[in-house]
mmCIF file of C-alpha atoms in Angstrom:
data_model
loop_
_atom_site.group_PDB
_atom_site.id
_atom_site.type_symbol
_atom_site.label_atom_id
_atom_site.label_comp_id
_atom_site.label_asym_id
_atom_site.label_seq_id
_atom_site.Cartn_x
_atom_site.Cartn_y
_atom_site.Cartn_z
ATOM 1 C CA MET A 354 -52.073 54.507 18.771
ATOM 2 C CA ALA A 355 -53.471 57.527 16.819
ATOM 3 C CA LEU A 356 -53.324 57.100 13.136
ATOM 4 C CA ASP A 357 -53.085 60.037 10.634
ATOM 5 C CA ILE A 358 -56.535 60.888 9.130
ATOM 6 C CA LEU A 359 -56.383 61.592 5.508
ATOM 7 C CA TYR A 360 -60.261 62.186 5.112
ATOM 8 C CA ARG A 361 -63.246 61.996 7.217
ATOM 9 C CA ASP A 362 -67.063 62.957 6.842
ATOM 10 C CA ASP A 363 -69.900 61.541 8.369
ATOM 11 C CA ASP A 364 -70.004 58.249 6.430
ATOM 12 C CA LEU A 365 -66.437 57.372 6.191
ATOM 13 C CA VAL A 366 -62.767 57.858 7.300
ATOM 14 C CA ALA A 367 -59.558 57.233 5.427
ATOM 15 C CA VAL A 368 -56.439 56.738 7.615
ATOM 16 C CA HIS A 369 -52.804 56.255 6.942
ATOM 17 C CA LYS A 370 -52.066 52.409 8.004
ATOM 18 C CA PRO A 371 -48.381 52.075 9.194
ATOM 19 C CA SER A 372 -46.414 48.881 7.889
ATOM 20 C CA GLY A 373 -46.605 46.323 10.344
ATOM 21 C CA LEU A 374 -50.137 47.064 11.559
ATOM 22 C CA LEU A 375 -52.854 44.360 11.170
ATOM 23 C CA VAL A 376 -56.279 45.802 9.870
ATOM 24 C CA HIS A 377 -58.164 43.526 12.550
ATOM 25 C CA ARG A 378 -57.412 40.612 14.832
ATOM 26 C CA SER A 379 -56.518 37.403 12.690
ATOM 27 C CA ASP A 380 -54.692 33.995 13.273
ATOM 28 C CA ILE A 381 -51.731 35.380 11.203
ATOM 29 C CA ASP A 382 -50.183 36.944 14.245
ATOM 30 C CA ARG A 383 -52.013 35.669 17.335
ATOM 31 C CA HIS A 384 -49.724 37.560 19.454
ATOM 32 C CA GLU A 385 -50.496 40.891 18.059
ATOM 33 C CA THR A 386 -52.487 43.193 20.392
ATOM 34 C CA ARG A 387 -52.464 46.269 18.064
ATOM 35 C CA PHE A 388 -55.068 46.580 15.133
ATOM 36 C CA ALA A 389 -56.304 49.362 13.019
ATOM 37 C CA VAL A 390 -59.851 48.864 13.700
ATOM 38 C CA GLN A 391 -59.473 49.020 17.328
ATOM 39 C CA SER A 392 -57.079 51.942 16.862
ATOM 40 C CA VAL A 393 -59.440 53.827 14.869
ATOM 41 C CA ARG A 394 -62.527 53.132 16.806
ATOM 42 C CA ASP A 395 -60.798 54.401 19.724
ATOM 43 C CA GLN A 396 -59.456 57.280 18.307
ATOM 44 C CA LEU A 397 -62.979 58.504 16.848
ATOM 45 C CA GLY A 398 -65.125 57.088 19.705
ATOM 46 C CA CYS A 399 -67.615 55.360 17.351
ATOM 47 C CA ARG A 400 -67.693 51.842 15.610
ATOM 48 C CA VAL A 401 -65.914 51.529 12.321
ATOM 49 C CA TYR A 402 -66.714 49.085 9.464
ATOM 50 C CA PRO A 403 -63.699 48.065 7.289
ATOM 51 C CA ALA A 404 -64.115 48.392 3.765
ATOM 52 C CA HIS A 405 -61.254 46.340 2.566
ATOM 53 C CA ARG A 406 -57.797 45.022 3.677
ATOM 54 C CA LEU A 407 -53.931 46.116 3.379
ATOM 55 C CA ASP A 408 -51.414 43.243 4.230
ATOM 56 C CA LYS A 409 -49.687 43.833 7.530
ATOM 57 C CA PRO A 410 -46.395 44.767 5.994
ATOM 58 C CA THR A 411 -48.160 47.378 3.499
ATOM 59 C CA SER A 412 -48.574 50.951 4.360
ATOM 60 C CA GLY A 413 -50.846 53.565 3.033
ATOM 61 C CA VAL A 414 -54.618 54.458 2.407
ATOM 62 C CA LEU A 415 -57.280 52.272 4.474
ATOM 63 C CA LEU A 416 -60.863 52.923 4.227
ATOM 64 C CA PHE A 417 -63.618 52.426 6.860
ATOM 65 C CA GLY A 418 -67.212 53.135 6.719
ATOM 66 C CA LEU A 419 -68.836 54.854 9.881
ATOM 67 C CA THR A 420 -72.149 53.385 9.276
ATOM 68 C CA PRO A 421 -72.790 49.619 8.431
ATOM 69 C CA ALA A 422 -74.647 50.926 5.131
ATOM 70 C CA ALA A 423 -71.262 53.084 3.980
ATOM 71 C CA GLY A 424 -69.108 50.143 4.929
ATOM 72 C CA ARG A 425 -71.104 47.496 3.055
ATOM 73 C CA ALA A 426 -71.320 49.919 -0.013
ATOM 74 C CA LEU A 427 -67.351 50.538 0.144
ATOM 75 C CA SER A 428 -67.086 46.731 0.319
ATOM 76 C CA GLN A 429 -69.128 46.254 -2.777
ATOM 77 C CA ALA A 430 -67.398 48.793 -4.632
ATOM 78 C CA PHE A 431 -63.837 46.873 -4.104
ATOM 79 C CA GLU A 432 -65.500 43.631 -4.956
ATOM 80 C CA ALA A 433 -66.887 45.243 -8.273
ATOM 81 C CA GLN A 434 -63.303 46.611 -8.937
ATOM 82 C CA THR A 435 -64.637 50.218 -9.394
ATOM 83 C CA VAL A 436 -62.189 51.658 -6.799
ATOM 84 C CA ASP A 437 -58.884 53.031 -8.483
ATOM 85 C CA LYS A 438 -55.821 51.876 -6.358
ATOM 86 C CA ARG A 439 -52.312 53.299 -6.970
ATOM 87 C CA TYR A 440 -49.333 51.759 -5.139
ATOM 88 C CA LEU A 441 -45.479 52.681 -5.079
ATOM 89 C CA ALA A 442 -42.892 49.825 -4.703
ATOM 90 C CA VAL A 443 -39.150 49.616 -4.904
ATOM 91 C CA VAL A 444 -38.289 46.427 -7.015
ATOM 92 C CA ARG A 445 -35.299 44.628 -7.800
ATOM 93 C CA GLY A 446 -34.050 45.066 -11.354
ATOM 94 C CA TRP A 447 -35.444 47.363 -14.076
ATOM 95 C CA PRO A 448 -38.777 46.593 -15.458
ATOM 96 C CA ASP A 449 -39.952 48.083 -18.857
ATOM 97 C CA GLU A 450 -40.915 51.938 -18.768
ATOM 98 C CA SER A 451 -44.522 50.733 -18.628
ATOM 99 C CA GLY A 452 -46.499 47.527 -19.334
ATOM 100 C CA GLU A 453 -49.080 45.288 -17.870
ATOM 101 C CA ILE A 454 -48.770 41.855 -15.823
ATOM 102 C CA ASP A 455 -51.444 39.662 -17.049
ATOM 103 C CA HIS A 456 -51.183 36.442 -14.882
ATOM 104 C CA PRO A 457 -53.990 34.244 -13.342
ATOM 105 C CA LEU A 458 -53.369 33.667 -9.677
ATOM 106 C CA ARG A 459 -54.644 30.860 -7.822
ATOM 107 C CA ARG A 460 -56.950 31.497 -4.936
ATOM 108 C CA ILE A 461 -54.890 31.362 -1.516
ATOM 109 C CA VAL A 462 -57.431 29.502 0.771
ATOM 110 C CA ASP A 463 -54.974 29.197 3.779
ATOM 111 C CA HIS A 464 -53.011 32.466 4.382
ATOM 112 C CA TYR A 465 -51.967 31.595 7.862
ATOM 113 C CA ALA A 466 -49.605 28.656 7.104
ATOM 114 C CA PRO A 467 -46.293 29.185 5.861
ATOM 115 C CA GLY A 468 -45.873 29.536 2.291
ATOM 116 C CA GLU A 469 -49.212 29.134 0.091
ATOM 117 C CA VAL A 470 -52.126 26.547 0.370
ATOM 118 C CA HIS A 471 -54.571 26.794 -2.776
ATOM 119 C CA ASP A 472 -57.736 25.305 -3.519
ATOM 120 C CA ASP A 473 -58.492 23.110 -6.661
ATOM 121 C CA SER A 474 -60.262 25.758 -8.562
ATOM 122 C CA PRO A 475 -59.099 27.195 -11.777
ATOM 123 C CA PRO A 476 -56.682 30.313 -11.501
ATOM 124 C CA GLN A 477 -58.340 33.499 -11.172
ATOM 125 C CA ALA A 478 -57.850 36.447 -13.786
ATOM 126 C CA ALA A 479 -55.480 38.930 -12.539
ATOM 127 C CA LEU A 480 -54.184 42.014 -14.179
ATOM 128 C CA THR A 481 -51.727 44.754 -12.820
ATOM 129 C CA ARG A 482 -50.593 47.956 -14.912
ATOM 130 C CA PHE A 483 -47.314 49.405 -14.003
ATOM 131 C CA ARG A 484 -45.082 52.376 -14.673
ATOM 132 C CA ARG A 485 -41.434 52.641 -14.041
ATOM 133 C CA LEU A 486 -40.490 56.030 -12.319
ATOM 134 C CA ALA A 487 -36.888 55.779 -11.587
ATOM 135 C CA THR A 488 -33.756 53.429 -11.529
ATOM 136 C CA ILE A 489 -30.444 53.113 -9.977
ATOM 137 C CA GLU A 490 -27.577 50.853 -10.223
ATOM 138 C CA LEU A 491 -25.616 50.318 -6.940
ATOM 139 C CA PRO A 492 -22.014 48.810 -6.700
ATOM 140 C CA TRP A 493 -23.326 45.788 -4.509
ATOM 141 C CA ALA A 494 -22.492 42.426 -5.434
ATOM 142 C CA VAL A 495 -25.761 40.932 -3.900
ATOM 143 C CA ASP A 496 -26.182 38.140 -6.357
ATOM 144 C CA ARG A 497 -23.576 36.721 -8.981
ATOM 145 C CA TYR A 498 -23.140 40.155 -10.570
ATOM 146 C CA PRO A 499 -20.743 42.995 -9.385
ATOM 147 C CA SER A 500 -23.552 45.483 -9.281
ATOM 148 C CA SER A 501 -27.231 45.476 -8.346
ATOM 149 C CA ARG A 502 -30.174 47.151 -10.217
ATOM 150 C CA TYR A 503 -33.358 48.681 -8.561
ATOM 151 C CA ALA A 504 -36.404 50.727 -9.660
ATOM 152 C CA LEU A 505 -39.029 52.871 -8.335
ATOM 153 C CA VAL A 506 -42.348 51.660 -9.789
ATOM 154 C CA GLU A 507 -46.194 52.860 -9.715
ATOM 155 C CA LEU A 508 -48.543 50.234 -9.840
ATOM 156 C CA ASP A 509 -52.093 49.896 -10.766
ATOM 157 C CA PRO A 510 -54.058 46.805 -9.793
ATOM 158 C CA GLN A 511 -57.098 46.172 -12.147
ATOM 159 C CA THR A 512 -58.286 43.320 -10.066
ATOM 160 C CA GLY A 513 -57.973 42.701 -6.429
ATOM 161 C CA ARG A 514 -56.416 39.249 -5.710
ATOM 162 C CA ARG A 515 -54.701 38.278 -2.342
ATOM 163 C CA HIS A 516 -51.363 39.550 -2.417
ATOM 164 C CA GLN A 517 -51.635 40.424 -6.130
ATOM 165 C CA LEU A 518 -48.849 42.870 -6.344
ATOM 166 C CA ARG A 519 -46.268 41.085 -4.710
ATOM 167 C CA ARG A 520 -46.885 37.734 -6.586
ATOM 168 C CA HIS A 521 -47.218 39.477 -9.952
ATOM 169 C CA LEU A 522 -43.912 41.313 -9.450
ATOM 170 C CA LYS A 523 -42.232 38.001 -8.240
ATOM 171 C CA HIS A 524 -43.945 36.341 -11.474
ATOM 172 C CA VAL A 525 -41.624 38.732 -13.744
ATOM 173 C CA SER A 526 -38.683 38.560 -11.819
ATOM 174 C CA HIS A 527 -38.901 42.103 -10.162
ATOM 175 C CA PRO A 528 -39.839 41.156 -6.523
ATOM 176 C CA ILE A 529 -40.553 43.807 -4.112
ATOM 177 C CA ILE A 530 -37.920 44.772 -1.650
ATOM 178 C CA GLY A 531 -38.564 43.808 1.929
ATOM 179 C CA ASP A 532 -40.825 41.147 0.752
ATOM 180 C CA ALA A 533 -40.158 38.076 3.150
ATOM 181 C CA THR A 534 -42.586 36.048 1.305
ATOM 182 C CA TYR A 535 -42.278 36.429 -2.408
ATOM 183 C CA GLY A 536 -38.839 38.449 -2.396
ATOM 184 C CA LYS A 537 -35.249 37.640 -2.214
ATOM 185 C CA GLY A 538 -33.600 37.708 1.146
ATOM 186 C CA ARG A 539 -30.176 38.700 -0.026
ATOM 187 C CA HIS A 540 -31.521 41.969 -1.393
ATOM 188 C CA ASN A 541 -33.659 42.509 1.542
ATOM 189 C CA ARG A 542 -30.935 42.378 3.871
ATOM 190 C CA ALA A 543 -28.824 44.577 1.706
ATOM 191 C CA PHE A 544 -31.351 47.183 2.072
ATOM 192 C CA ALA A 545 -31.798 46.853 5.746
ATOM 193 C CA GLU A 546 -27.935 47.052 6.201
ATOM 194 C CA ALA A 547 -27.447 50.085 3.899
ATOM 195 C CA PHE A 548 -30.680 52.256 5.051
ATOM 196 C CA GLY A 549 -31.889 50.626 8.234
ATOM 197 C CA VAL A 550 -35.303 49.888 6.848
ATOM 198 C CA SER A 551 -36.401 46.136 6.781
ATOM 199 C CA ARG A 552 -40.099 46.814 5.705
ATOM 200 C CA LEU A 553 -41.806 45.863 2.823
ATOM 201 C CA LEU A 554 -41.343 48.713 0.363
ATOM 202 C CA LEU A 555 -44.820 48.876 -0.866
ATOM 203 C CA ALA A 556 -47.449 51.591 -0.078
ATOM 204 C CA CYS A 557 -50.786 52.355 -1.216
ATOM 205 C CA THR A 558 -50.569 56.175 -1.865
ATOM 206 C CA ARG A 559 -53.920 56.941 -3.605
ATOM 207 C CA MET A 560 -57.486 55.794 -3.930
ATOM 208 C CA SER A 561 -60.214 57.159 -6.084
ATOM 209 C CA PHE A 562 -63.900 55.999 -5.651
ATOM 210 C CA ALA A 563 -67.535 57.046 -5.535
ATOM 211 C CA HIS A 564 -68.675 58.353 -2.141
ATOM 212 C CA PRO A 565 -70.817 55.506 -0.654
ATOM 213 C CA VAL A 566 -73.867 57.648 0.096
ATOM 214 C CA ASP A 567 -74.118 60.732 -2.316
ATOM 215 C CA GLY A 568 -71.963 59.302 -5.248
ATOM 216 C CA ARG A 569 -69.578 62.131 -5.607
ATOM 217 C CA PRO A 570 -66.077 61.198 -6.808
ATOM 218 C CA LEU A 571 -63.451 61.263 -4.010
ATOM 219 C CA THR A 572 -59.771 60.887 -4.297
ATOM 220 C CA VAL A 573 -57.818 60.386 -1.221
ATOM 221 C CA ALA A 574 -53.832 60.480 -1.483
ATOM 222 C CA CYS A 575 -51.395 59.445 1.302
ATOM 223 C CA PRO A 576 -47.467 60.516 1.643
ATOM 224 C CA LEU A 577 -45.120 57.899 1.860
ATOM 225 C CA ALA A 578 -44.310 56.787 5.687
ATOM 226 C CA ALA A 579 -40.930 58.304 6.874
ATOM 227 C CA ASP A 580 -39.180 54.871 6.643
ATOM 228 C CA PHE A 581 -40.129 54.501 2.900
ATOM 229 C CA LEU A 582 -39.325 58.075 2.120
ATOM 230 C CA GLN A 583 -35.997 57.784 3.839
ATOM 231 C CA VAL A 584 -35.084 55.054 1.115
ATOM 232 C CA VAL A 585 -36.506 57.030 -1.735
ATOM 233 C CA ASP A 586 -34.236 59.978 -0.702
ATOM 234 C CA ALA A 587 -31.124 57.854 -0.121
ATOM 235 C CA LEU A 588 -31.569 56.793 -3.660
ATOM 236 C CA GLY A 589 -32.337 60.126 -4.845
ATOM 237 C CA TRP A 590 -35.637 59.366 -6.284
ATOM 238 C CA ARG A 591 -37.611 62.265 -4.567
ATOM 239 C CA ASP A 592 -38.315 64.351 -7.748
ATOM 240 C CA ALA A 593 -39.575 61.050 -9.451
ATOM 241 C CA LEU A 594 -42.524 60.750 -7.008
ATOM 242 C CA PRO A 595 -45.993 61.345 -8.461
ATOM 243 C CA ASP A 596 -47.596 64.397 -7.378
#
């Protein structure tokens, strides 16, 4: 399974991870036989060192070091929150035009079991900035209303907590469409029936960071996957996408 290469040099590679692909082997899905680490390793013919994770249902930019030192430096950049990450999502409802979600999140310690299992430590600070790009109201009586509102949003996480974007958007009552864990099943099913797309409509479309070896600034952009773009086009939002 070849993944689209977004950027490559002697120290790192950035690929487009599709929705539904795990980054590496995990007890989350013991039956899975395909993983991004193995796919990129086989594609390049060398070992790769994952610098971060994307949730299985999330698509977009995924970074690997091509040497242990580069992989370690990239991982440290993510831990230090010096990597600028931008995401696109389709959400239920109409959020404000822009704003921040400043809501601490408890650490998930068992992400293999259904739901969430937390430890007893205090919630960790978590901040997400957002910008609303487009809206639509569809004549669907999905909930108790005769119509349903949806929006395209750009998300800028300032911290990197597990499932932060998904949990934050649920917290403000604008869950991401297609989110089987934190979203609304009726809206997820309505999108699947209308557009034939049942994936999580969340994608990492850009990352900016310092090169792990020479320190030069790098920005890696990623187009929306075809299935995500299919929904965007059906809703008439193509012109609202960021450059």
